[in-house]
Short mmCIF file of C-alpha atoms in Angstrom, two decimals:
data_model
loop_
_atom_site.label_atom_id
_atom_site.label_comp_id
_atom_site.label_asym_id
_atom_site.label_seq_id
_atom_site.Cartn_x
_atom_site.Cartn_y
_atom_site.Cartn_z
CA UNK M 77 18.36 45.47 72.67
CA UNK M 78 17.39 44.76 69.27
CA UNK M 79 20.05 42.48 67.89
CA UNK M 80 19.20 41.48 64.22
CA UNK M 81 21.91 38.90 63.67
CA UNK M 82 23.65 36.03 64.92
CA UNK M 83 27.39 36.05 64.04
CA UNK M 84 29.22 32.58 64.35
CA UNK M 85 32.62 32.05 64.76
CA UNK M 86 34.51 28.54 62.92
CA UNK M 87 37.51 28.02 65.51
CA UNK M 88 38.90 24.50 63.59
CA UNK M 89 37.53 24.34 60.39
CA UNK M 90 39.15 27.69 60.03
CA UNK M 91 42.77 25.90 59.94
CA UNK M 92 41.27 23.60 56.84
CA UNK M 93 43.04 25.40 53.88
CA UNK M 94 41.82 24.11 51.05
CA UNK M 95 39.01 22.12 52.48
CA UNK M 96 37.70 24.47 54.68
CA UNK M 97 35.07 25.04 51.57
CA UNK M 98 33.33 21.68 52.39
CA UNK M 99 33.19 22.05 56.39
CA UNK M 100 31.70 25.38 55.80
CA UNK M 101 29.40 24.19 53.49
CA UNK M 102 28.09 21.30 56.10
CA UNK M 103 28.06 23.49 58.78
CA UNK M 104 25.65 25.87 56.54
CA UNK M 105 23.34 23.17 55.50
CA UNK M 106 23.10 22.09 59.63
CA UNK M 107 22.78 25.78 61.22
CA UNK M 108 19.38 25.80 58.22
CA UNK M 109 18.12 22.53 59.56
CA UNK M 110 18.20 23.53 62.92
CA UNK M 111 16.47 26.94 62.89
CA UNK M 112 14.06 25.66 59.69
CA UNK M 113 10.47 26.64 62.06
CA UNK M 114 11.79 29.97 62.10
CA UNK M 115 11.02 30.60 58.18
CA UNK M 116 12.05 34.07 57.74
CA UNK M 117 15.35 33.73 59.68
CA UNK M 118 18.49 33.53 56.66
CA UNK M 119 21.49 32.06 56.70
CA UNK M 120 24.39 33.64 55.12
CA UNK M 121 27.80 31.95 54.97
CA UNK M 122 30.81 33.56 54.05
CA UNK M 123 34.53 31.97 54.06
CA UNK M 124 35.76 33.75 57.76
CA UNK M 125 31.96 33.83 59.22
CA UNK M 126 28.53 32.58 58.84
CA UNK M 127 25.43 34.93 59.73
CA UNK M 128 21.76 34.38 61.14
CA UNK M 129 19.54 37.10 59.81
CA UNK M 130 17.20 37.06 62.10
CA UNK M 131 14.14 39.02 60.18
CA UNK M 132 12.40 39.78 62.88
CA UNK M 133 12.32 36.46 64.46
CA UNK M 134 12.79 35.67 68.14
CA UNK M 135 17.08 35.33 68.74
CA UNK M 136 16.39 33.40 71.93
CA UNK M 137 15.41 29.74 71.08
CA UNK M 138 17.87 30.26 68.13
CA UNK M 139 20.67 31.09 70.27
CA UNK M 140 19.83 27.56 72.32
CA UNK M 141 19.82 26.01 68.92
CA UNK M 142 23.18 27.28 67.93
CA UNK M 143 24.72 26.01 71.34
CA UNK M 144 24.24 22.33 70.29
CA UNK M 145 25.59 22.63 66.32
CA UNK M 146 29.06 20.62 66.17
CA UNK M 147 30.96 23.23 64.39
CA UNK M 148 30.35 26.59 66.19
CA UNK M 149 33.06 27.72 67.98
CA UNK M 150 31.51 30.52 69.03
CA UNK M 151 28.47 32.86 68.36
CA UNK M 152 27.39 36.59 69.33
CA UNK M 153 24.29 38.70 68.82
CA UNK M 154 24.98 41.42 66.65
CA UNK M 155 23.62 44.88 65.35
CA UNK M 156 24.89 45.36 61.84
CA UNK M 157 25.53 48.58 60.57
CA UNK M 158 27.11 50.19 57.29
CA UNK M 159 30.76 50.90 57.19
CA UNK M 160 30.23 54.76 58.34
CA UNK M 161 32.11 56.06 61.34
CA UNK M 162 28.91 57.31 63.27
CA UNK M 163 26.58 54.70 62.25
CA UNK M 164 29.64 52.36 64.06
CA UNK M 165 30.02 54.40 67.11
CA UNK M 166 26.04 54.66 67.40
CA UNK M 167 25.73 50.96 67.60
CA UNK M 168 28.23 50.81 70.08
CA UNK M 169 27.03 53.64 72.66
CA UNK M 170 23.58 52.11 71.99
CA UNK M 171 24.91 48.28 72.78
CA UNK M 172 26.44 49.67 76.20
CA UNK M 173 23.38 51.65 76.95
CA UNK M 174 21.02 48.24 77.02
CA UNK M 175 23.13 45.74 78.37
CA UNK M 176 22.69 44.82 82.02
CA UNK M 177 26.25 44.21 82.64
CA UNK M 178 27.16 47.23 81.08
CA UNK M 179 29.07 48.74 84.53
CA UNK M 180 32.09 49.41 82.33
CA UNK M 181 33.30 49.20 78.81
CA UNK M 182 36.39 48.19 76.41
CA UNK M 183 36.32 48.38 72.77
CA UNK M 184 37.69 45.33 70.74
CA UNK M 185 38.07 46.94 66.73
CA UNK M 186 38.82 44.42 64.00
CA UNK M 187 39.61 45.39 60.57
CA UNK M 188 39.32 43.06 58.12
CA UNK M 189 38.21 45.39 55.57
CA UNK M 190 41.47 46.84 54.35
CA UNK M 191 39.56 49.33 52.07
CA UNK M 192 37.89 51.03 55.37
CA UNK M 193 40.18 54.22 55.78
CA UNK M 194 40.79 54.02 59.45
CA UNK M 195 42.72 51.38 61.30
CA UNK M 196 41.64 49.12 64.19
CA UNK M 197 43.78 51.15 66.86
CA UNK M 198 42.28 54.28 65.53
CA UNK M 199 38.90 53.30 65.71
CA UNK M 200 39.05 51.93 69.57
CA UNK M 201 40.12 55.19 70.35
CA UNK M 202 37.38 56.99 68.35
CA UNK M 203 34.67 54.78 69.44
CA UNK M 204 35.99 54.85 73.10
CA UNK M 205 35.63 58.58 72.78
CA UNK M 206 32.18 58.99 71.13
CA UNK M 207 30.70 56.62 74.28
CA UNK M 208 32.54 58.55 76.84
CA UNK M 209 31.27 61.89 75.66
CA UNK M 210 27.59 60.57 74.79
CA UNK M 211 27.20 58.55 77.87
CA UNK M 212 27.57 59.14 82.07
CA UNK M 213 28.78 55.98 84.44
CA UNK M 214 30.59 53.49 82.21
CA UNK M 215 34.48 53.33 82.83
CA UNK M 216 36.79 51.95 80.59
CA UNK M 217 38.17 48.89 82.05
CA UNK M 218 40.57 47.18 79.53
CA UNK M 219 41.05 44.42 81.91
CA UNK M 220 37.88 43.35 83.09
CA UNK M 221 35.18 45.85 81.30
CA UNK M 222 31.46 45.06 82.26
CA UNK M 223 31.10 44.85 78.52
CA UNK M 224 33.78 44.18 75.80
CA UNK M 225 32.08 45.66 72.60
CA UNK M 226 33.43 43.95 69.72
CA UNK M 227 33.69 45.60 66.36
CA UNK M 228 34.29 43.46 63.32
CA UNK M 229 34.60 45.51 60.14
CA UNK M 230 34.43 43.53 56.77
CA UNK M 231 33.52 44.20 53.37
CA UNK M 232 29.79 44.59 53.24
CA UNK M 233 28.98 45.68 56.76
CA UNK M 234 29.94 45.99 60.24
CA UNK M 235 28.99 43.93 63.60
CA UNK M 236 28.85 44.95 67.13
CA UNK M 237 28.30 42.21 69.54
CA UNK M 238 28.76 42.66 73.25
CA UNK M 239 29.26 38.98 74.02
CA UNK M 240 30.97 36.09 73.06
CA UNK M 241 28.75 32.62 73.53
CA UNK M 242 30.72 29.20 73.56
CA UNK M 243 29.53 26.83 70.84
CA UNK M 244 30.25 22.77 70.93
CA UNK M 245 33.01 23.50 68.73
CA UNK M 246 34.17 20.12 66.51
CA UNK M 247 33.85 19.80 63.02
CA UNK M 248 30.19 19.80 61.58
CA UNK M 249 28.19 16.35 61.75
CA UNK M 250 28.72 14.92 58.47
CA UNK M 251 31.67 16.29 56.81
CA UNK M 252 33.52 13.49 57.76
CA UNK M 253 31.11 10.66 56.76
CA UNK M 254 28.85 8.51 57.70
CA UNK M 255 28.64 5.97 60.32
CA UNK M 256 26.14 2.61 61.71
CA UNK M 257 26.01 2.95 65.66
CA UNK M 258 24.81 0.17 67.35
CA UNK M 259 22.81 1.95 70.01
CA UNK M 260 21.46 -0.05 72.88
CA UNK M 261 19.53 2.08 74.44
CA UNK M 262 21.91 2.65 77.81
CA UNK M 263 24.35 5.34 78.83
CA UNK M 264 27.28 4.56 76.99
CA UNK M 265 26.16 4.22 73.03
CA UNK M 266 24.43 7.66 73.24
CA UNK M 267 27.48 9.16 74.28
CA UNK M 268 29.58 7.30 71.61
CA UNK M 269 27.34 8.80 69.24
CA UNK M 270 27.58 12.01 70.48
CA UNK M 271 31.46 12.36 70.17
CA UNK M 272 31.67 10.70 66.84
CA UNK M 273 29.06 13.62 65.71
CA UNK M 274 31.53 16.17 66.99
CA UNK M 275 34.48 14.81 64.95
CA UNK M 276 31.91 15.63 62.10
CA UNK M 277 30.19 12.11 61.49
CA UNK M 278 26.89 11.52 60.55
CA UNK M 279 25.06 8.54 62.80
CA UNK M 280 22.43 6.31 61.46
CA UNK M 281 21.71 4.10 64.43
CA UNK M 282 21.25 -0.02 64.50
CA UNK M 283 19.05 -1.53 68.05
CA UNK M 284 18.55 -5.10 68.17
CA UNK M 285 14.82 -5.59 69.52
CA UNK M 286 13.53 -8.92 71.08
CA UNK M 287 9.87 -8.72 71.63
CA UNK M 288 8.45 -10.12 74.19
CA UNK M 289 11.78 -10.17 75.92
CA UNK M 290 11.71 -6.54 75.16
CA UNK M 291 8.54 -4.19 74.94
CA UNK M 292 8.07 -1.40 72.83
CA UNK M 293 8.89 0.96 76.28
CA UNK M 294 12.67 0.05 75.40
CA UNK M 295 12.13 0.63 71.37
CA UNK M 296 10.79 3.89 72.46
CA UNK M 297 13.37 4.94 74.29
CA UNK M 298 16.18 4.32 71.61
CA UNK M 299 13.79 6.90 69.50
CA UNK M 300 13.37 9.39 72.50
CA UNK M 301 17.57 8.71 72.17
CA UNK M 302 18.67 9.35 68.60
CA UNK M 303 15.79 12.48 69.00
CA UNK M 304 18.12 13.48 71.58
CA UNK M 305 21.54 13.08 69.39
CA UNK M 306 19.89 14.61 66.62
CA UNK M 307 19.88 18.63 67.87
CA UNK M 308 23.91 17.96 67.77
CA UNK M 309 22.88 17.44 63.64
CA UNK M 310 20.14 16.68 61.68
CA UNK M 311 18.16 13.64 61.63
CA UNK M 312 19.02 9.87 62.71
CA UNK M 313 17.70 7.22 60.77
CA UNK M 314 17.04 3.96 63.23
CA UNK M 315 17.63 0.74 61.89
CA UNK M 316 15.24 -1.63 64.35
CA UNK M 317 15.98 -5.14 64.12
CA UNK M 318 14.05 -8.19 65.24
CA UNK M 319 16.30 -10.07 67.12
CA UNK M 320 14.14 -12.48 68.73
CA UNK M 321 14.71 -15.45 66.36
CA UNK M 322 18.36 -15.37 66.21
CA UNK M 323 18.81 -14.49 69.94
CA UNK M 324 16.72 -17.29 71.17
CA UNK M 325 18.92 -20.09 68.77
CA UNK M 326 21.87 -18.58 70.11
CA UNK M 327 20.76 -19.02 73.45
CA UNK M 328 19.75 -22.93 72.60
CA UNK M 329 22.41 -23.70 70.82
CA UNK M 330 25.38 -22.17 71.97
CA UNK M 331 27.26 -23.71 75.36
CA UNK M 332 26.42 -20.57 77.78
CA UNK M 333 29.77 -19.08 78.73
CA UNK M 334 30.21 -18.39 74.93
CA UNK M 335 26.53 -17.35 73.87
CA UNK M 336 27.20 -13.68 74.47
CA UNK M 337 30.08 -13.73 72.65
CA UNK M 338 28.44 -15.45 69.82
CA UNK M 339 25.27 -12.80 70.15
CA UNK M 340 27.67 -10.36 69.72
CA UNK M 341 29.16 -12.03 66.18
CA UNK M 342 25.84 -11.98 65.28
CA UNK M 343 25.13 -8.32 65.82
CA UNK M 344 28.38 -7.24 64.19
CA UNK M 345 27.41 -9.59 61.27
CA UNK M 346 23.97 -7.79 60.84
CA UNK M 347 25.41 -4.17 61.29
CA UNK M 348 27.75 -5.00 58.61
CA UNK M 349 25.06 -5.86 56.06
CA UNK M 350 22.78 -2.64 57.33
CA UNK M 351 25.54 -0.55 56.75
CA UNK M 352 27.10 -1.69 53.13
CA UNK M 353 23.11 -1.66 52.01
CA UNK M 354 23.32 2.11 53.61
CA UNK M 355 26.18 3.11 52.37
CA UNK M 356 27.93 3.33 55.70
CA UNK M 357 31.81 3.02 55.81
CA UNK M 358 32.08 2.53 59.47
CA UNK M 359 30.06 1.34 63.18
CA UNK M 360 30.40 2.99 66.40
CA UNK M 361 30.02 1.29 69.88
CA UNK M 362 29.79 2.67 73.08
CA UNK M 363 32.45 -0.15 74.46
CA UNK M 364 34.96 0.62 77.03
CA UNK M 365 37.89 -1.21 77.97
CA UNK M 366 37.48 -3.80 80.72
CA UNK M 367 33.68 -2.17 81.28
CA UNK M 368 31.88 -6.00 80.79
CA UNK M 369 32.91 -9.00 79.69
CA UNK M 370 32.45 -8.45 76.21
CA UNK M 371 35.30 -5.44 76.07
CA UNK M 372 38.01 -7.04 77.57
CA UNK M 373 40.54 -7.33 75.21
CA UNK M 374 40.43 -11.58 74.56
CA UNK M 375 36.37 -10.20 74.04
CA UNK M 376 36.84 -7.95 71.51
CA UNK M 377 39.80 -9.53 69.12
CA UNK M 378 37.00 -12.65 69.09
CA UNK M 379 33.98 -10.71 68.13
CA UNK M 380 35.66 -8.57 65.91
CA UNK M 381 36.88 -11.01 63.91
CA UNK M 382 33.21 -11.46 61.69
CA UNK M 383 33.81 -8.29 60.38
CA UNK M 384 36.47 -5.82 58.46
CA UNK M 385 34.64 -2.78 58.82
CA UNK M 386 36.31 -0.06 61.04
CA UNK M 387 34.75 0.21 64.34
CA UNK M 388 34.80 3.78 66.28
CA UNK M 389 35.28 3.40 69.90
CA UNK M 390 34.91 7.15 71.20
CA UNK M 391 34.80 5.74 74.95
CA UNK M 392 37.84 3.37 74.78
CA UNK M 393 39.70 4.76 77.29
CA UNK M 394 36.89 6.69 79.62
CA UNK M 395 35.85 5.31 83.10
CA UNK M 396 32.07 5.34 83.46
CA UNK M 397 31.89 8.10 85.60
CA UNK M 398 33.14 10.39 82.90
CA UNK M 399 30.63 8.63 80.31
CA UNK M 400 27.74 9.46 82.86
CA UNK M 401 29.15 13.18 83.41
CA UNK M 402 28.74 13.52 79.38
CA UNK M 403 25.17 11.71 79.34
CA UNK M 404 23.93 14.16 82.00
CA UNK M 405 25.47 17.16 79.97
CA UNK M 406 23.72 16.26 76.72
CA UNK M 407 20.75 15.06 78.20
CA UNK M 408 20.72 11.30 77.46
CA UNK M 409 21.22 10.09 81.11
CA UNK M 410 17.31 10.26 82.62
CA UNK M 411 16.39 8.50 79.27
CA UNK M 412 18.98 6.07 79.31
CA UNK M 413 17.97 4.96 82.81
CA UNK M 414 14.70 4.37 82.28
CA UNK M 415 14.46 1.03 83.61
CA UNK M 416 13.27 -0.91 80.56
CA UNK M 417 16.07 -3.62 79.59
CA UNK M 418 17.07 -4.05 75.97
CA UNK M 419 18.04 -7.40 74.45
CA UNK M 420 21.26 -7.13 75.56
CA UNK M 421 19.99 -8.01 78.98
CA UNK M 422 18.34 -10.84 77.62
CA UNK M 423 19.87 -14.76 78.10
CA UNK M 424 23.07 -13.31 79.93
CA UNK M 425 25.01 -15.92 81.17
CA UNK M 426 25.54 -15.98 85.12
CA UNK M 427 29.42 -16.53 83.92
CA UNK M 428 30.30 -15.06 80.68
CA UNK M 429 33.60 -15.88 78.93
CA UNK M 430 36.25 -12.80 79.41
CA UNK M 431 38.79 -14.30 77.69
CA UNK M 432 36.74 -16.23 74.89
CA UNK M 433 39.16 -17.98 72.50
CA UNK M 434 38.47 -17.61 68.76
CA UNK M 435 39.05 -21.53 67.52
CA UNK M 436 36.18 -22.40 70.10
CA UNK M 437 34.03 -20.11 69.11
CA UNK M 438 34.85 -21.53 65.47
CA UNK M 439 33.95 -25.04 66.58
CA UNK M 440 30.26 -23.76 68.09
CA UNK M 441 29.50 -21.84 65.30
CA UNK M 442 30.61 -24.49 62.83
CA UNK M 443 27.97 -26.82 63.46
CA UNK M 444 25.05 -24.35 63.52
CA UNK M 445 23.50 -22.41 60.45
CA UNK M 446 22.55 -19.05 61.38
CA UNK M 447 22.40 -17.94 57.75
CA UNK M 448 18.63 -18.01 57.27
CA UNK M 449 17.89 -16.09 60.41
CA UNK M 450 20.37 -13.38 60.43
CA UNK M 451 18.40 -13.01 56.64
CA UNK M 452 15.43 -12.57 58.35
CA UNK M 453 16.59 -9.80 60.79
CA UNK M 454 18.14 -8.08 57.93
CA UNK M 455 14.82 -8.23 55.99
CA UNK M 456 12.29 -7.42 58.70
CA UNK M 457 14.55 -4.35 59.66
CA UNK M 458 12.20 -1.65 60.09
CA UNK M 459 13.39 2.12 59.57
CA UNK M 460 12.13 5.08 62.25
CA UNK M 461 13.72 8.85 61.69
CA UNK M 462 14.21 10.96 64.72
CA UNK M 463 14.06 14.39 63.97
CA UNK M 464 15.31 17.44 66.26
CA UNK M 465 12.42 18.73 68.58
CA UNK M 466 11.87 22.21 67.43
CA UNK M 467 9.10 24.72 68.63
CA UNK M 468 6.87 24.48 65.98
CA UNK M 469 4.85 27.59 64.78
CA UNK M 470 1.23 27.70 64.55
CA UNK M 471 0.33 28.48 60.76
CA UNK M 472 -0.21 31.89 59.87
CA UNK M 473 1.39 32.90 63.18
CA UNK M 474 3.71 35.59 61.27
CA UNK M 475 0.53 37.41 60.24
CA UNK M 476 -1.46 37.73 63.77
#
C-alpha cells in the first residue's frame, strides 16, 4: 500500500476552546522537529487535524516517531483523495485489497464537509456496495471487520485510513512551560521527567557532578538520559554542575546524620539560581513518599524550606515498582542501571536523619559560609544539549 499521509488525531487539546490555537501550534512545531531528517516530508496543521505529507518519504520510522510525541492521540496512514464519489470508493476497495488483515470489512464515513452532497450514512452504504461488487472474499463484519476503513471527508480532501495507531496522548511538551529537573542519573528522575513532558512541560535538566567521586561514565549517562527524554519533545539542555567543592565542606562540616539533608539545601539552592538565570518557573524531582530518607515528610518540609519555587513531584504517590514498569516502557531503565554511582551516593551517612528538624539544621548552617562555593558551582556550570537520535540521511541520498 502506498499511503502518502499521516493523519493525527488531538484527543485533549481538542476540548481547549479558545486555547486550543496554542497546543496545536506546539504540537506542530514538535511533530517538525521530530521528522526534520526526512526533508521533503510536510507538516500541515489544521484546527480538527494535523497531516504528514509524506512526499515520497519512508512512513515507517515516521510512524515510530509519531508514537513518542506528547500530544498525539492517535495517528493513521492515509491515501488522500479529492472529494469525488469514485475517486473515494477507489481508495477504499484499493485499501482492503492490500491490507493483510483485510479478511472482512466495515466502512466508518465521516462528514465534516457539510458542502459534500451526500451524507455519512449514505456514503457507508455506497462505498460498502462499490467493494462488494468490485471485490470476491471480504464480508462485512460491523462488529469485528478484519479492516474498519475509515473515511473522513473535509473541506479540501478526503482520507482513508484502515487503522487507528495509539499515540502518548498528553498535551504537547512545552505548552505548558518550562521546567529545571534535577536528574540524577537513576530510575526515578527520568521518569519524573517523562510525565511532566506529557502534561506539556518543557525539561531543561540540572546533575550535580563530583569528580573523582564520580567519573565521566555517570556524566555520560545523564546525557545518554535526557537523549532518551528528548524523542517525547525536542531537545534537553543539561545543566552539569561541579559539586565536588561544596559536597566535600558539607561532608566536613556538617554533623553526619544531617549532611544529606544539608546537601540537599544546597542542591535546591543551586537549582533555584540555574533556573531564574534560565528562565525556568518551576523544578521537578523524581521523589517519592517514604522512598529514602530524604522524602519522608519531616525530610522534605526541611529541605524545601531554601526555596519558594514550585516543585513537581510526578512520582509522589507511585511505589517503585510502578516507577520501574514506566522506566522499562520508555527505555530509561538499562541506562539508569548502569552501575556508575552519581554524587548522590557520595558521603551518605550510615544513619541519615528521617525526621530532620528545621531549627537544627538552622544552627549547622549558621555557623558555616557556603556562599562562595555554591558561586562557584553556579559559575563553572557547564551546558550539554541532548538531541533526539534520528536516522540521519546520507547527503544527496534523495538523488541516488
Amino acid at each position: 500500500m502506498q499511503y502518502d499521509h499521516i493523519l493525527i488525531r488531538y484527543g485533549e487539546m481538542a476540548l481547549k476552546g479558545k486555547n486550543r490555537k496554542h497546543f496545536t501550534r506546539q504540537l506542530e512545531h514538535n511533530v517538525k522537529d521530530q521528522i526534520r531528517s526526512y526533508r521533503k516530508a510536510k507538516v500541515e496543521r489544521t484546527r480538527d487535524r494535523m497531516y504528514i505529507h509524506l512526499h515520497g518519504e519512508d512512513h515507517e520510522p515516521i510512524v515510530e516517531a509519531c508514537r513518542h510525541i506528547f500530544g498525539i492521540h492517535s495517528f493513521s496512514l492515509a491515501i488522500r483523495t479529492a472529494n469525488e464519489e469514485l475517486a473515494i470508493k477507489q481508495a477504499a476497495l484499493q485499501l482492503l485489497l492490500d491490507n493483510p488483515a483485510g479478511t472482512s470489512f466495515k466502512i466508518s464515513c465521516r462528514r465534516t464537509n457539510k458542502k459534500f452532497p451526500i451524507d455519512s450514512q449514505e456514503m457507508n452504504q455506497r462505498i460498502g456496495a462499490y467493494v462488494l461488487q468490485n471485490s470476491e472474499g471480504y464480508p462485512v463484519d460491523v462488529h469485528k471487520p478484519g479492516v474498519d476503513i475509515m473515511v473522513e471527508i473535509r473541506e479540501q480532501a478526503t482520507y482513508v485510513t484502515g487503522q487507528k495507531i495509539k499515540g502518548p496522548g498528553g498535551l504537547p511538551a512545552g505548552s505548558s512551560g518550562k521546567t529545571l529537573l534535577m536528574l540524577s542519573g537513576g530510575i526515578d528522575s527520568p521518569v519524573a521527567g517523562y510525565l511532566a513532558m506529557k502534561r506539556g512541560v518543557e525539561i531543561e535538566a540540572i546533575h550535580f557532578h563530583s569528580p573523582p567521586y564520580t567519573n565521566e561514565r555517570a556524566k555520560q549517562k545523564v546525557i545518554d538520559l535526557a537523549q532518551t527524554l528528548s524523542k517525547f519533545g525536542a531537545k534537553v539542555k543539561i545543566h552539569v554542575v561541579p559539586f565536588t567543592d561544596l559536597q566535600v565542606k558539607v561532608h566536613q562540616e556538617i554533623p553526619f546524620g544531617y549532611s544529606m539533608t544539608v546537601m540537599r539545601r544546597m542542591m535546591l539552592k543551586i537549582s533555584e539560581r540555574i533556573a531564574e538565570q534560565n528562565g525556568i518557573l518551576s523544578l521537578t524531582s523524581g521523589e517519592s513518599l517514604g522512598q529514602v530518607a530524604s522524602q519522608t515528610m519531616e525530610s522534605m518540609h526541611t529541605i524545601n524550606e531554601v526555596t519558594n519555587y514550585p516543585i513537581l513531584r510526578p512520582l509522589i504517590t507511585m511505589d517503585k515498582s510502578e516507577i520501574i514498569d514506566i522506566a522499562k516502557q520508555i527505555d530509561t531503565y538499562d541506562i539508569s542501571t548502569r552501575p556508575y554511582d552519581d554524587c548522590c551516593t557520595v558521603f551518605v551517612p550510615d544513619s541519615p536523619k528521617t525526621k530532620p528538624r528545621r531549627e537544627k539544621v538552622h544552627l549547622y548552617e549558621g555557623t558555616i559560609d557556603f556562599s562562595s562555593e555554591i558561586e562557584k558551582a553556579v559559575k563553572g556550570t557547564e551546558i550539554i544539549t541532548a538531541v533526539p537520535e534520528l536516522e540521519e540521511k546520507a547527503p544527496f541520498a534523495d538523488l541516488l
